[in-house]
XYZ file of C-alpha atoms in Angstrom:
275
model
C 40.062 -12.555 -4.010
C 37.434 -13.849 -1.793
C 35.007 -11.804 0.262
C 36.653 -12.162 3.646
C 40.091 -11.056 2.211
C 38.499 -8.060 0.437
C 36.800 -7.071 3.541
C 40.201 -7.097 5.516
C 41.541 -5.101 2.626
C 38.878 -2.514 2.902
C 39.412 -2.288 6.614
C 43.098 -1.723 6.370
C 43.061 0.500 3.367
C 40.293 2.627 4.699
C 42.312 3.100 7.906
C 45.285 4.196 6.001
C 43.152 6.585 3.840
C 40.897 8.137 6.318
C 43.772 9.096 8.693
C 44.532 11.828 6.059
C 41.086 12.190 4.536
C 39.526 13.316 7.718
C 41.890 16.297 8.084
C 40.559 19.617 7.046
C 36.890 18.625 7.218
C 36.118 21.676 9.231
C 37.085 25.171 8.015
C 36.808 28.624 9.318
C 39.032 31.271 10.966
C 39.718 30.384 14.615
C 40.368 34.031 15.583
C 43.686 33.230 17.334
C 46.220 34.965 15.086
C 49.025 36.834 16.781
C 52.576 37.706 16.170
C 53.687 37.924 19.738
C 56.488 35.703 21.128
C 55.978 33.068 23.880
C 57.176 33.897 27.383
C 60.197 31.737 28.329
C 59.047 30.719 31.845
C 60.400 28.157 34.154
C 59.201 24.511 33.889
C 55.501 24.510 34.214
C 55.367 28.170 35.428
C 53.988 29.939 32.508
C 50.530 31.497 33.166
C 47.488 30.327 31.276
C 47.775 33.569 29.217
C 51.463 33.017 28.516
C 50.658 29.452 27.304
C 47.849 30.573 25.217
C 50.094 33.324 23.611
C 52.771 30.728 22.687
C 50.158 28.574 21.032
C 48.667 31.694 19.150
C 52.134 32.360 17.945
C 52.637 28.788 16.756
C 49.167 28.961 15.150
C 50.134 31.998 13.208
C 53.552 30.663 12.024
C 52.110 27.220 11.085
C 49.201 28.904 9.093
C 51.556 31.265 7.134
C 53.889 28.288 6.329
C 50.915 26.412 5.027
C 52.832 23.016 4.864
C 55.518 20.992 6.524
C 57.430 17.711 6.127
C 56.077 15.208 8.600
C 56.495 11.889 10.155
C 53.247 10.479 11.646
C 52.803 7.443 13.887
C 49.310 6.233 14.103
C 48.291 3.812 16.804
C 44.761 2.435 17.304
C 43.995 0.291 20.376
C 40.893 -1.627 21.046
C 37.715 -1.454 18.925
C 37.277 -3.251 15.668
C 40.285 -2.119 13.808
C 43.248 -1.974 16.041
C 46.708 -1.489 14.460
C 49.392 1.030 13.632
C 51.096 2.656 10.688
C 53.868 5.210 9.916
C 53.255 8.074 7.356
C 56.099 10.149 6.046
C 56.092 12.930 3.530
C 54.559 16.384 3.187
C 51.348 17.604 4.817
C 49.788 20.852 3.784
C 46.808 22.791 5.282
C 46.398 25.702 3.090
C 44.518 23.962 1.440
C 44.417 20.636 2.853
C 46.584 18.212 1.004
C 49.237 15.310 1.553
C 51.690 13.183 -0.224
C 52.826 10.499 2.110
C 54.533 7.074 2.213
C 52.777 4.424 4.403
C 55.262 1.935 6.018
C 55.563 -0.212 9.082
C 51.912 -0.898 8.934
C 50.093 -3.653 10.591
C 47.173 -2.972 8.377
C 49.004 -3.491 5.154
C 50.725 -6.651 6.649
C 47.351 -8.248 7.338
C 46.274 -8.093 3.598
C 47.396 -10.929 1.354
C 48.903 -9.347 -1.748
C 49.251 -5.843 -0.306
C 52.518 -3.997 -0.669
C 54.817 -3.580 2.266
C 54.832 0.055 1.626
C 52.406 2.205 -0.242
C 51.541 5.863 -1.190
C 48.733 8.064 -0.127
C 47.767 11.302 -1.852
C 45.220 13.720 -0.540
C 43.945 16.661 -2.619
C 40.649 18.452 -3.187
C 39.008 16.728 -0.233
C 39.645 13.269 -1.456
C 42.217 10.694 -0.429
C 43.799 7.967 -2.753
C 45.650 4.974 -1.717
C 48.016 3.071 -4.180
C 46.863 -0.546 -4.006
C 50.039 -2.096 -5.526
C 50.314 -4.523 -8.293
C 48.713 -7.538 -6.758
C 45.606 -5.893 -5.455
C 45.198 -3.908 -8.618
C 44.759 -7.119 -10.510
C 41.604 -7.759 -8.375
C 40.065 -4.388 -9.209
C 39.951 -4.598 -12.980
C 43.244 -2.788 -13.322
C 42.299 0.223 -11.124
C 45.295 0.989 -8.981
C 44.059 3.702 -6.606
C 41.465 3.285 -3.945
C 39.416 6.410 -3.567
C 38.160 7.438 -0.045
C 36.253 10.518 1.102
C 35.290 11.430 4.641
C 31.638 12.084 3.786
C 30.677 8.519 4.419
C 31.759 8.653 8.114
C 30.641 12.246 8.533
C 27.191 11.363 7.266
C 26.750 8.673 9.908
C 27.707 5.561 7.815
C 27.802 3.121 10.798
C 29.827 0.553 8.886
C 32.412 3.094 7.785
C 32.600 4.281 11.416
C 33.060 0.693 12.643
C 35.560 -0.350 10.180
C 37.821 2.735 10.625
C 38.141 2.415 14.312
C 37.225 5.899 15.221
C 39.965 7.542 13.050
C 37.483 10.277 12.113
C 38.091 11.644 15.691
C 41.639 12.673 14.685
C 41.961 16.054 12.786
C 45.375 16.768 11.245
C 44.882 20.450 10.320
C 47.760 21.811 12.496
C 46.778 25.494 12.492
C 43.171 24.698 13.399
C 44.221 22.406 16.218
C 46.551 24.887 17.593
C 43.817 27.584 17.427
C 41.472 25.298 19.344
C 44.134 24.476 22.011
C 44.841 28.206 22.568
C 41.247 28.675 23.300
C 40.918 25.859 25.733
C 40.403 26.844 29.346
C 42.410 23.659 30.323
C 45.657 24.386 28.544
C 48.751 24.136 30.634
C 52.417 24.686 30.250
C 54.421 21.380 31.063
C 57.878 22.916 30.901
C 60.847 21.933 28.603
C 60.135 19.092 26.331
C 61.829 15.795 27.117
C 64.101 13.860 24.720
C 66.754 16.501 24.278
C 64.696 18.677 21.965
C 64.870 22.430 22.593
C 61.080 23.181 23.001
C 58.327 24.030 25.531
C 55.588 21.606 26.028
C 51.963 22.320 26.338
C 48.915 20.153 26.812
C 45.088 20.853 26.701
C 41.638 19.572 25.695
C 40.163 19.844 22.248
C 36.486 19.609 21.266
C 34.893 16.148 21.164
C 37.021 14.718 23.990
C 40.308 14.834 22.397
C 43.483 15.974 24.109
C 46.581 17.431 22.362
C 50.128 17.840 23.582
C 52.449 20.168 21.327
C 56.204 20.941 21.608
C 57.016 24.521 20.467
C 60.536 25.377 19.510
C 62.380 28.584 20.331
C 61.391 29.964 16.843
C 57.721 29.679 17.655
C 57.202 26.729 15.224
C 55.625 23.422 16.528
C 58.171 20.582 16.365
C 55.897 17.711 17.616
C 52.166 17.005 18.416
C 50.387 14.152 19.969
C 46.590 13.955 19.575
C 44.631 11.316 21.392
C 40.918 10.436 20.922
C 38.400 7.785 22.037
C 35.594 6.632 19.890
C 33.678 3.469 19.455
C 35.521 1.561 22.077
C 38.943 2.428 20.471
C 41.716 4.721 21.448
C 43.485 6.510 18.780
C 46.831 8.229 19.176
C 48.632 10.287 16.377
C 52.138 11.490 17.020
C 53.565 13.890 14.366
C 56.996 15.512 14.244
C 57.346 18.560 11.884
C 60.325 19.872 9.865
C 60.999 22.017 6.833
C 57.993 24.295 7.052
C 56.830 25.486 3.625
C 57.912 22.140 2.062
C 56.235 21.578 -1.442
C 54.834 18.415 -2.969
C 52.936 17.555 -6.125
C 49.427 16.671 -4.545
C 48.238 15.387 -7.955
C 45.141 13.070 -8.014
C 45.429 10.078 -10.178
C 43.399 9.783 -13.358
C 39.653 9.100 -12.591
C 39.794 6.008 -14.698
C 42.430 4.480 -12.521
C 40.455 4.740 -9.320
C 38.021 2.611 -7.577
C 35.619 4.069 -4.908
C 36.035 2.624 -1.412
C 32.441 2.860 -0.380
C 31.197 1.269 -3.586
C 33.784 -1.420 -3.423
C 32.872 -2.163 0.233
C 29.202 -2.307 -0.507
C 29.914 -4.733 -3.447
C 32.036 -7.007 -1.105
C 29.557 -7.060 1.781
C 26.711 -7.895 -0.648
C 28.690 -10.914 -1.919
C 29.791 -9.385 -5.206
C 33.704 -9.547 -4.532
C 35.865 -11.313 -6.840
C 37.124 -14.770 -5.874
């Protein structure tokens, strides 16, 4: 594979990997736990405290469940890596882990030899992307691309550029709910649209992010939308939640079957790629 194709592959696969790898980068108790129920309220009439209470309840329920089955739609507009992907599977946040299928991805579609669908596994702070048979032939037989958030977090400008600001999106649901509950700008939007029984809330998160969350009658979140702007790109991550407490394997592939993203990218940009 020539250098330009490998670079496109690195961009696309990094985008797929880091959308899950950046989750859970920050730990710590948010101090928002509560077992109270949300006030019903009329459309948009809940007070700020009632809205915060509903979010605290959702935080507690999600934190105790520790995981859920999810469907996530990522969309990146502008910047150097625009595109979109869908992720379906199980997401966990106690500790952070994921086992997801990637499909309907413009990133994968842009890579010669890439599979139309692939798998992403996050465990132990590291994310692995299945390269598929054709790309594996170009990595000396190593099937899994290994990606960690430290490259972006440490200020690696190339990593930040290629991932289109995905590090601005954090998928730790209880943490995000805790941050939203503490936001002075959180508002109750009223009943959710689309025939779903839920109350909708919106507020601002740190780093310029905004979040909208739909909370069902049982106090569990049923949907969230997180938007962020970074490096000239606008990232939107829409997630629907079901089957709280769902289990998955979350097993890392054998070390000998992985290729490190940062090292591969450095090799490619230095002109050492295969082709």
